[in-house]
XYZ file of C-alpha atoms in Angstrom:
165
model
C 0.000 0.000 0.000
C 1.385 3.431 -0.892
C 0.808 6.453 1.316
C 1.278 10.109 0.696
C 1.448 12.039 3.922
C 0.316 15.614 4.310
C 1.699 18.028 6.847
C -1.492 17.493 8.863
C -0.829 13.731 8.919
C 2.666 14.407 10.196
C 1.466 16.858 12.851
C -1.009 14.200 14.053
C 1.554 11.388 13.955
C 2.567 9.317 16.957
C 6.023 10.928 16.797
C 4.802 14.536 16.998
C 2.044 13.845 19.537
C 4.566 12.034 21.758
C 7.009 14.948 21.555
C 4.231 17.436 22.346
C 3.231 15.338 25.368
C 6.866 15.422 26.523
C 6.891 19.214 26.228
C 3.687 19.536 28.274
C 4.942 17.131 30.936
C 8.288 18.899 31.288
C 6.641 22.311 31.500
C 4.153 21.021 34.091
C 6.973 19.508 36.181
C 8.881 22.798 36.036
C 5.765 24.622 37.248
C 5.354 22.161 40.118
C 8.993 22.523 41.189
C 8.728 26.313 40.946
C 5.506 26.369 42.953
C 6.840 24.059 45.669
C 10.068 26.038 45.925
C 8.166 29.189 46.919
C 7.380 27.565 50.278
C 10.822 28.431 51.709
C 10.601 32.151 50.815
C 7.062 32.270 52.252
C 8.334 30.808 55.540
C 11.125 33.422 55.605
C 8.649 36.236 54.901
C 6.263 35.009 57.628
C 9.087 34.883 60.189
C 10.580 38.244 59.239
C 8.750 40.626 56.943
C 11.915 42.731 56.529
C 13.422 40.123 54.190
C 10.520 39.742 51.735
C 12.486 41.304 48.858
C 15.502 39.073 49.420
C 13.276 35.987 49.733
C 11.533 36.883 46.480
C 14.855 37.380 44.659
C 16.187 34.058 45.972
C 13.020 32.305 44.785
C 13.260 33.914 41.328
C 16.901 32.822 41.037
C 15.917 29.267 42.029
C 13.134 29.267 39.431
C 15.589 30.491 36.776
C 18.119 27.797 37.709
C 15.428 25.105 37.524
C 14.360 26.495 34.169
C 17.730 25.822 32.532
C 17.517 21.998 32.359
C 13.749 21.925 31.860
C 13.791 24.498 29.066
C 16.775 22.774 27.491
C 14.820 19.536 27.254
C 11.731 21.387 26.014
C 13.770 23.124 23.297
C 15.272 19.768 22.282
C 11.770 18.336 21.783
C 10.749 21.398 19.755
C 13.881 20.914 17.627
C 13.040 17.239 17.023
C 9.476 18.140 15.985
C 10.804 20.812 13.638
C 13.354 18.397 12.138
C 10.677 15.757 11.553
C 8.110 18.142 10.044
C 10.728 19.758 7.828
C 12.256 16.503 6.545
C 9.436 13.920 6.511
C 9.161 14.026 2.714
C 12.778 12.773 2.446
C 12.073 9.646 4.495
C 11.005 6.256 3.148
C 7.579 4.880 4.061
C 7.157 1.376 5.508
C 4.414 -0.750 6.981
C 5.586 -2.928 9.854
C 4.155 -5.062 12.627
C 5.233 -3.985 16.106
C 6.236 -7.275 17.688
C 9.783 -7.008 19.003
C 9.823 -4.589 21.926
C 12.460 -3.496 24.424
C 12.250 -1.370 27.523
C 14.053 1.790 28.471
C 13.399 2.892 32.069
C 9.584 2.806 32.153
C 9.125 3.286 28.392
C 8.834 0.788 25.575
C 10.285 1.079 22.105
C 10.106 -1.366 19.225
C 12.826 -2.845 17.093
C 11.659 -3.112 13.500
C 13.169 -4.795 10.465
C 13.002 -2.950 7.155
C 13.942 -3.871 3.600
C 16.098 -0.864 2.710
C 17.958 -0.964 -0.615
C 17.455 -4.754 -0.801
C 19.049 -5.234 2.605
C 17.279 -6.100 5.820
C 18.154 -3.470 8.385
C 17.186 -3.288 12.027
C 16.238 0.008 13.622
C 14.267 1.305 16.587
C 11.302 3.530 17.189
C 11.414 6.176 19.876
C 10.136 5.047 23.295
C 6.585 6.226 22.637
C 4.848 3.646 24.799
C 4.433 3.293 28.534
C 1.935 2.025 31.102
C 2.519 5.169 33.162
C -0.354 7.502 33.976
C 1.563 10.173 32.070
C 1.769 8.071 28.894
C 0.284 9.305 25.648
C 0.447 5.858 24.000
C -0.013 2.486 25.686
C 1.749 -0.694 24.520
C -1.462 -2.741 24.705
C -2.904 -0.565 21.919
C 0.064 -1.021 19.557
C 1.665 -4.383 20.348
C 1.335 -6.807 17.398
C -0.369 -4.104 15.339
C 0.383 -2.986 11.799
C 1.644 0.586 11.666
C 2.772 2.886 8.921
C 5.873 4.951 9.501
C 8.835 6.723 8.022
C 12.459 5.623 8.098
C 15.152 8.266 8.548
C 18.304 6.728 7.115
C 20.472 9.558 8.441
C 19.518 8.969 12.069
C 18.614 5.286 11.561
C 15.258 5.876 13.241
C 11.750 4.661 12.449
C 9.000 7.194 13.176
C 5.489 5.833 13.630
C 2.831 7.854 11.835
C -0.265 5.890 12.777
C -1.711 2.456 13.385
C -3.424 0.758 10.452
C -6.692 -1.058 11.061
């Protein structure tokens, strides 16, 4: 079966939706850490109102320091989305069954075999799947299912677009 993907298909792909979920989760975690870290300045202000400005500055510095790793990871996910959307037309399309999975921390990725230039190559998907409450995609919905995806020969990565019924 031959597919022609539109930009809308790509923006609704498993790859992009997973990256967007990562961005939301990271931003939410940064907000939680920032909110919890205001407790110490509030305690200082309650005990001595004279130091409210210093406590506020210390909290803002802490929030900025926490922002560095979180925003770095968020920017990386934005970069990966941009790379995928910009280059998807250069990738080769394949239909594969997701049967051979591996785990990475609490995430699951699949190893797929593709016939690329008359050679069987082995490559991985990103770890899209998890049984976590934060997961966007669950392995029970994709295991042993036929999916359509794109193979990036430069990064040796298989990006899942969608499940085929």
